[in-house]
Tab-separated table of C-alpha atoms in Angstrom:
chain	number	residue	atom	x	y	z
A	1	UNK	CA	-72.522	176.685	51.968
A	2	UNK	CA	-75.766	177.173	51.143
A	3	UNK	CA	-78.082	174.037	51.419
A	4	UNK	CA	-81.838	173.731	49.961
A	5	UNK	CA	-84.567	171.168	48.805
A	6	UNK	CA	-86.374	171.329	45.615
A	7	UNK	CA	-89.422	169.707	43.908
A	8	UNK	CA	-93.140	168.706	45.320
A	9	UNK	CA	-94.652	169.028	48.191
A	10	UNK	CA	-93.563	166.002	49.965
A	11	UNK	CA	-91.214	164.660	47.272
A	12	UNK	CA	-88.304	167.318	47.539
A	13	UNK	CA	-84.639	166.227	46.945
A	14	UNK	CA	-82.071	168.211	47.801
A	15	UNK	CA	-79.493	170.729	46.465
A	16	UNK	CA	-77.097	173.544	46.841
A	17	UNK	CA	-75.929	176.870	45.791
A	18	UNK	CA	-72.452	176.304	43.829
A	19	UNK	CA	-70.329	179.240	43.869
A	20	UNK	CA	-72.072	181.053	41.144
A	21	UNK	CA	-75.350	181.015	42.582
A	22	UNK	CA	-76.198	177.825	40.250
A	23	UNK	CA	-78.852	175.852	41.979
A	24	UNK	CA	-77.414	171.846	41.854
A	25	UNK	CA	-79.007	168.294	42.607
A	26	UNK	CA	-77.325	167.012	45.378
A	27	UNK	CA	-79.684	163.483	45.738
A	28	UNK	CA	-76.408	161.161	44.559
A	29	UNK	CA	-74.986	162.182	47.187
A	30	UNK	CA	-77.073	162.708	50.021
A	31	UNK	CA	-80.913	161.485	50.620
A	32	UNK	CA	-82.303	164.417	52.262
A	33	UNK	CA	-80.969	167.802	54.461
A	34	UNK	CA	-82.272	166.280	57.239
A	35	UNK	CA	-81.281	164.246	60.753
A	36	UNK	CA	-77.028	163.017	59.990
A	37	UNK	CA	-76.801	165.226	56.604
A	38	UNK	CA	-76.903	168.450	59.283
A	39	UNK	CA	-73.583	166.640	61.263
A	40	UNK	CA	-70.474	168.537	61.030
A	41	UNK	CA	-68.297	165.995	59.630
A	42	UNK	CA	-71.227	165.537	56.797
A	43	UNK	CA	-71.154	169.313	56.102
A	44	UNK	CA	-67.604	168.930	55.730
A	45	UNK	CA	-68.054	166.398	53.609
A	46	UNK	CA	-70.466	168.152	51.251
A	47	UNK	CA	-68.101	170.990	51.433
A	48	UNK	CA	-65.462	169.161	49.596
A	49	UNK	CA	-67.572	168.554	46.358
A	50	UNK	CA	-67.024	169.991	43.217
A	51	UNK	CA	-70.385	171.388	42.705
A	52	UNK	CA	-69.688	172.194	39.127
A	53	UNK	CA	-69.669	168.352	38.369
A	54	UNK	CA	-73.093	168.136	40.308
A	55	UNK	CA	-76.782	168.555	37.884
A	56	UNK	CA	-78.663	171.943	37.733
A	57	UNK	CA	-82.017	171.868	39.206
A	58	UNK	CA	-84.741	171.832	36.261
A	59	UNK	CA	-85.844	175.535	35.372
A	60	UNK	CA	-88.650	176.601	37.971
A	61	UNK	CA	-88.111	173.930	40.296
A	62	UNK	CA	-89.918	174.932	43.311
A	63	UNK	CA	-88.104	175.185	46.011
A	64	UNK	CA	-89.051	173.665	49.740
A	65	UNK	CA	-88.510	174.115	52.919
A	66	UNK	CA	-85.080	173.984	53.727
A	67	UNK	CA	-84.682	171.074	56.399
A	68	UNK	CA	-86.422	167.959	56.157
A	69	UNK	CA	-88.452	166.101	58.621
A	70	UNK	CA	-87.871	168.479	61.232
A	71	UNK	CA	-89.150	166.946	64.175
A	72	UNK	CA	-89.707	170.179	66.099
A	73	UNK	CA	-90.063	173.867	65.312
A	74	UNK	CA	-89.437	176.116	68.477
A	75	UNK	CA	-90.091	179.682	68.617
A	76	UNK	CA	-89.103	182.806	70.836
A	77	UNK	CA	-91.646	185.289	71.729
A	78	UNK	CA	-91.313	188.499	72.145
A	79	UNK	CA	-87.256	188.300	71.695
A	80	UNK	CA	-86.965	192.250	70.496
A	81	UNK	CA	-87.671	194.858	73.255
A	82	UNK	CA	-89.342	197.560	71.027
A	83	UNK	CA	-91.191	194.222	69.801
A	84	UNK	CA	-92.623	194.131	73.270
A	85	UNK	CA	-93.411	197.707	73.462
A	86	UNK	CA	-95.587	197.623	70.498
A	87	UNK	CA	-97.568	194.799	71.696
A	88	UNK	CA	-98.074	196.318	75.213
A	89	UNK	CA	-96.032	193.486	76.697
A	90	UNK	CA	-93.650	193.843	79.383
A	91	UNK	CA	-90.006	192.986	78.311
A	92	UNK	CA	-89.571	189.421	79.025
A	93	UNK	CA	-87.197	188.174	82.094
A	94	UNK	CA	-86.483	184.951	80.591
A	95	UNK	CA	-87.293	183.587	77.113
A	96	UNK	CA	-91.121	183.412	76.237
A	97	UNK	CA	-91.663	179.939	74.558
A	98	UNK	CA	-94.134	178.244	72.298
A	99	UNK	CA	-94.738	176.055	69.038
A	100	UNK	CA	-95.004	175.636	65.503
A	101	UNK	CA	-96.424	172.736	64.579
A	102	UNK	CA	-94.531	170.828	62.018
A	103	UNK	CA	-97.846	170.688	59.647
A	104	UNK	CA	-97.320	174.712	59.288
A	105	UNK	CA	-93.672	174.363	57.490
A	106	UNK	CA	-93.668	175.463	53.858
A	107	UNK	CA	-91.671	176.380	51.444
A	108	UNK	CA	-89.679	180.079	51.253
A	109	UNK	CA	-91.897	180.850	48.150
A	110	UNK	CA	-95.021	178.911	48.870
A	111	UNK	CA	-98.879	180.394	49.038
A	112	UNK	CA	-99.987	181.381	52.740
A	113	UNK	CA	-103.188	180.287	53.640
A	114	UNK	CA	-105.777	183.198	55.328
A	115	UNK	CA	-107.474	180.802	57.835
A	116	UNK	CA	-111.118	180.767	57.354
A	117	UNK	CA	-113.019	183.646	59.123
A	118	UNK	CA	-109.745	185.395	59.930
A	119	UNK	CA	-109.149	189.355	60.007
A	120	UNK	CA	-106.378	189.428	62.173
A	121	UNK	CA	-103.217	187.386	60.082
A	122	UNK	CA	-99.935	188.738	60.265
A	123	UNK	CA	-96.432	188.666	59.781
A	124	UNK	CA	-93.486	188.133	61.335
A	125	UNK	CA	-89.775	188.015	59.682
A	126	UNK	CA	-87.447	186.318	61.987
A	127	UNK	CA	-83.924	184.935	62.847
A	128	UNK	CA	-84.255	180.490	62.005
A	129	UNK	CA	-81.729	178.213	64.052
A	130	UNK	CA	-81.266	175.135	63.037
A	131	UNK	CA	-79.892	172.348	64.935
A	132	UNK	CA	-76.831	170.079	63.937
A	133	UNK	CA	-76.167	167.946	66.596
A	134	UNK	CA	-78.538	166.501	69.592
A	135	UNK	CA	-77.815	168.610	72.585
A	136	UNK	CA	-79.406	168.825	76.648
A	137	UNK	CA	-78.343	171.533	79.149
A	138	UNK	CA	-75.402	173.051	77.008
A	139	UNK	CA	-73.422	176.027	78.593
A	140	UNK	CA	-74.066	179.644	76.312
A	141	UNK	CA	-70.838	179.599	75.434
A	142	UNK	CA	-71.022	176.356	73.820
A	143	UNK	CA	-74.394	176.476	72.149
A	144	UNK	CA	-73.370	177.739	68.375
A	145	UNK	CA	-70.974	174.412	68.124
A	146	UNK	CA	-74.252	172.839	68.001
A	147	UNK	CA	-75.616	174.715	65.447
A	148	UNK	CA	-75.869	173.727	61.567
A	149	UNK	CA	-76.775	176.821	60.347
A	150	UNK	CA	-79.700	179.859	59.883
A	151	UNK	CA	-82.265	180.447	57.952
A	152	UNK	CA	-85.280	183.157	57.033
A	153	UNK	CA	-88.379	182.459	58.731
A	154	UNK	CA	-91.658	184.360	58.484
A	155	UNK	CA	-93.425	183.446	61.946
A	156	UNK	CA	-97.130	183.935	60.303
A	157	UNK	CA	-99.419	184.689	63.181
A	158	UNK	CA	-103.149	184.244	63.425
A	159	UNK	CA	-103.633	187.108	66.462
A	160	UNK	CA	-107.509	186.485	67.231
A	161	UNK	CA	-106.364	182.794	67.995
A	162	UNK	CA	-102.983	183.840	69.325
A	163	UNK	CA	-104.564	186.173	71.866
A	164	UNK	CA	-108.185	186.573	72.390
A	165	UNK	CA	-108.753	182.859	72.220
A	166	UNK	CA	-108.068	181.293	75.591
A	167	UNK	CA	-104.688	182.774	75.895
A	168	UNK	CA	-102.423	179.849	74.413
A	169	UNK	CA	-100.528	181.247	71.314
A	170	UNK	CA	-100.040	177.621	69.736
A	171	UNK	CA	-103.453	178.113	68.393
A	172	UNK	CA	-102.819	181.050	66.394
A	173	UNK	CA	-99.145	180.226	65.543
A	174	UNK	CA	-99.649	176.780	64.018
A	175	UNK	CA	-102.238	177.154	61.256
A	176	UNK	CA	-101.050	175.341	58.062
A	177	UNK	CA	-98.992	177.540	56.228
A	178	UNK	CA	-97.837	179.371	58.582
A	179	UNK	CA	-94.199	178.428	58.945
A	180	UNK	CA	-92.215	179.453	55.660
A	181	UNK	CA	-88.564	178.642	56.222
A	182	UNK	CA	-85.540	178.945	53.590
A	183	UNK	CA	-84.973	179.465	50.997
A	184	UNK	CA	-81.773	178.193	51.967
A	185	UNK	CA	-80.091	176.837	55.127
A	186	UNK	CA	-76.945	178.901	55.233
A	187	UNK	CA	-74.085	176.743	57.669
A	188	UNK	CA	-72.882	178.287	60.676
A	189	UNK	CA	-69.257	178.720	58.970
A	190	UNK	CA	-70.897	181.501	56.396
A	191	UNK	CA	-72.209	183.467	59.322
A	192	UNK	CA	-69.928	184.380	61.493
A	193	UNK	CA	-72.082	186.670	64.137
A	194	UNK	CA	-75.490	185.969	64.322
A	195	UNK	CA	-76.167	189.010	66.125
A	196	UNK	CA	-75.190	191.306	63.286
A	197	UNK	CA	-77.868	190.269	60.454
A	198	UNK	CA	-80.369	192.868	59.038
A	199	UNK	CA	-83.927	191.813	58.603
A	200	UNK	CA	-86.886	193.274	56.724
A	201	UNK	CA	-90.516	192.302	55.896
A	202	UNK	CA	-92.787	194.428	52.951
A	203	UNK	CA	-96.422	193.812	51.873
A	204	UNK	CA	-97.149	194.766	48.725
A	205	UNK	CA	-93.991	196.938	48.474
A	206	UNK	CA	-94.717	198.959	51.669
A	207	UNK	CA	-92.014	197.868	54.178
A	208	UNK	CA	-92.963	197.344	57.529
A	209	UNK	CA	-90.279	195.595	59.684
A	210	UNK	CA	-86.640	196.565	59.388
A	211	UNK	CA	-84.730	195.522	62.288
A	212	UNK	CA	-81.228	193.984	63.459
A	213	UNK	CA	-80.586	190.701	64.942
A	214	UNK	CA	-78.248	192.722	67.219
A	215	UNK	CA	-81.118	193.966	69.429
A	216	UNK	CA	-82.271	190.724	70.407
A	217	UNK	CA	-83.174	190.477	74.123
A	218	UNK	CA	-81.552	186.860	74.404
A	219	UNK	CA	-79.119	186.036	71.228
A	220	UNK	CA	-78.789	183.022	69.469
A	221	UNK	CA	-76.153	181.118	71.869
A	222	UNK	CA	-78.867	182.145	74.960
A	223	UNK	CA	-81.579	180.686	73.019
A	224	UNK	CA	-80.260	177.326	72.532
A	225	UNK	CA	-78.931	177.056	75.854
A	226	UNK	CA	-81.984	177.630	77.701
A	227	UNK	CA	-84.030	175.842	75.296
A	228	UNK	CA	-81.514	172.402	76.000
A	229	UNK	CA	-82.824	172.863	79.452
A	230	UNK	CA	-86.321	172.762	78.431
A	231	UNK	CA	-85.923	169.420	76.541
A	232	UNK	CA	-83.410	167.753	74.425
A	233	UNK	CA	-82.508	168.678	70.936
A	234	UNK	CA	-81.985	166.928	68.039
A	235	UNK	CA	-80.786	167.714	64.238
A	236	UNK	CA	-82.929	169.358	62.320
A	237	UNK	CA	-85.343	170.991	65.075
A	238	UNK	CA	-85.763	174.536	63.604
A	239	UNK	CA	-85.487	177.456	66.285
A	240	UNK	CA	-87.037	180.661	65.492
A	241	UNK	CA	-85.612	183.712	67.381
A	242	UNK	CA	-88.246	186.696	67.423
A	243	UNK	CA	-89.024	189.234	65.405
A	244	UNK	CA	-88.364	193.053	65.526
A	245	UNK	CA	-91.051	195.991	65.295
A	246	UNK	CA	-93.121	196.424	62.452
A	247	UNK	CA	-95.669	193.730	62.946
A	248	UNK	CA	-99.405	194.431	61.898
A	249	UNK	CA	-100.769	194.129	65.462
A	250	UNK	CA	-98.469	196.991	66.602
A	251	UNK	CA	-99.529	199.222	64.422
A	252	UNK	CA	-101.017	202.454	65.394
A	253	UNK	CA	-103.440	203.677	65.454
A	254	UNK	CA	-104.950	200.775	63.360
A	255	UNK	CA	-103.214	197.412	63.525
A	256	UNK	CA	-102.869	196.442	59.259
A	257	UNK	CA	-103.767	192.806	58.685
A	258	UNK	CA	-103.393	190.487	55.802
A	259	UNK	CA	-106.033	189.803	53.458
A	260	UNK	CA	-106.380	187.325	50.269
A	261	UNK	CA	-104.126	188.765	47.604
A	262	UNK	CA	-101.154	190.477	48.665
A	263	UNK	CA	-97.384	189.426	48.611
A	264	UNK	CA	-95.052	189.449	51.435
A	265	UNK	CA	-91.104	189.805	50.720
A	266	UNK	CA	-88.963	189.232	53.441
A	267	UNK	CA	-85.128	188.996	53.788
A	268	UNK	CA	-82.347	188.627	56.526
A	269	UNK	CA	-78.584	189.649	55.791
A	270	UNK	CA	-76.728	186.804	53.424
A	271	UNK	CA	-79.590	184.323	54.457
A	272	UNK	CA	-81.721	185.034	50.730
A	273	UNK	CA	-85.047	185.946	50.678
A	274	UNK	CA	-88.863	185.141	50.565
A	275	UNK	CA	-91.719	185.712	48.769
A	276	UNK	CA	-95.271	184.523	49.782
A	277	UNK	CA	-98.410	185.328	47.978
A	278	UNK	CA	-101.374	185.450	50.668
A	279	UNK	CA	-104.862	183.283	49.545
A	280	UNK	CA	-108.105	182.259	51.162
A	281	UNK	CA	-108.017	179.090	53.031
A	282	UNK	CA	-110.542	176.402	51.561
């Protein structure tokens, strides 16, 4: 099943993706994909409709991030070993950890803002997690039951601020628009192996990541495990998993940065796809 909101910023309502690809309304049934809506027995639920009977969205709806008030939005650095290598990193012994903040979440198709004075923005497809049900100190093998489903994220990166400014990459991770996710949340039951997705990332046509969620360092059921040791986790908190090589900032012997103007497209494997036109930041 293949969930999604639509509408304004701040006003979406949410849908799905009938068998046909037909986006539907899905707000007489449900308020939100958010918090209980992400429960098993709700997805079940929503399962059981006959979408066909449900309203199309209105042509050139926009379409919005695909989980609602996501309370946090936890990200894995450094997750693909030739990741590491290009950014002169050593390969991580345990999971490298740090934040989105929530104010950076966007829409799969929304503009991404160029911070102001900033020459080193880049890109970063990844692997998105999201969580079903609240969960502390789960066991690996456990971990996917808690899981509502995946989605495409593009882990925007202000490098400058990630790296040369005090050494904290919050800074350069969290900049408003900086956190596409969508355009759909795909549930766990239309994926079944995480760790066998393709994803890609082109600017302006010229592709520059194409990797495999198969060479992660620490997969998806690691991930949420070690994270539920960190601190609790509750529906709707959006994981994002790495990314694999192809970044600007590993580029040699120039690193390529983003600049006003150009369009990222970015996919993963049966997840959809994203499309992001880069602008100046007021």
């Amino acid at each position: 099943m293949k969930l999604l909101r639509y509408g304004p910023k701040g006003q979406e309502k949410p849908g799905l993706v009938d068998a046909d690809g037909v986006m539907r309304d899905l707000s007489s049934v449900v308020d939100d994909i958010a918090g209980d809506v992400l429960g098993d027995a709700s997805l079940a639920r929503l399962r059981g409709i006959d979408a066909s009977t449900l309203p199309r969205l209105p042509d050139g709806a926009r379409i919005g991030a695909c989980v609602g008030r996501v309370g946090k939005m936890v990200c894995i650095g450094l997750n693909y070993a030739d990741h590491a290598a290009e950014s002169n990193l050593p390969i991580p012994t345990e999971p490298v950890v740090f934040n989105k903040w929530t104010s950076a979440i966007v829409g799969a198709n929304d503009d991404v803002e160029i911070p102001r004075g900033s020459t080193k923005t880049d890109w970063e497809v990844e692997l998105g997690v999201v969580i079903g049900k609240a969960c502390k100190n789960v066991e690996a093998a456990d971990a996917l039951d808690y899981v509502a489903g995946y989605c495409v994220v593009n882990d925007v990166s202000e490098r400058e601020w990630q790296i040369e400014r005090g050494g904290q990459w919050d800074k350069g991770k969290g900049f408003d628009t900086f956190g596409p996710i969508g355009p759909w949340l795909v549930t766990r039951d239309e994926v079944p192996d995480p760790q066998q997705l393709g994803l890609w990332l082109e600017v302006d046509g010229h592709r520059y990541q194409n990797g495999n969620t198969r060479t992660m360092i620490f997969n998806v059921a690691e991930v949420v495990a070690y994270l539920s040791r960190c601190m609790s986790l509750q529906p709707g908190d959006v994981i994002s998993t790495g990314t694999p090589p192809g970044v600007g900032l590993g580029i040699k012997p120039t690193p390529v940065y983003l600049k006003a103007g150009q369009t990222m497209r970015l996919g993963i494997d049966g997840l959809g796809e994203q499309r992001q036109r880069t602008v100046q930041a007021e």
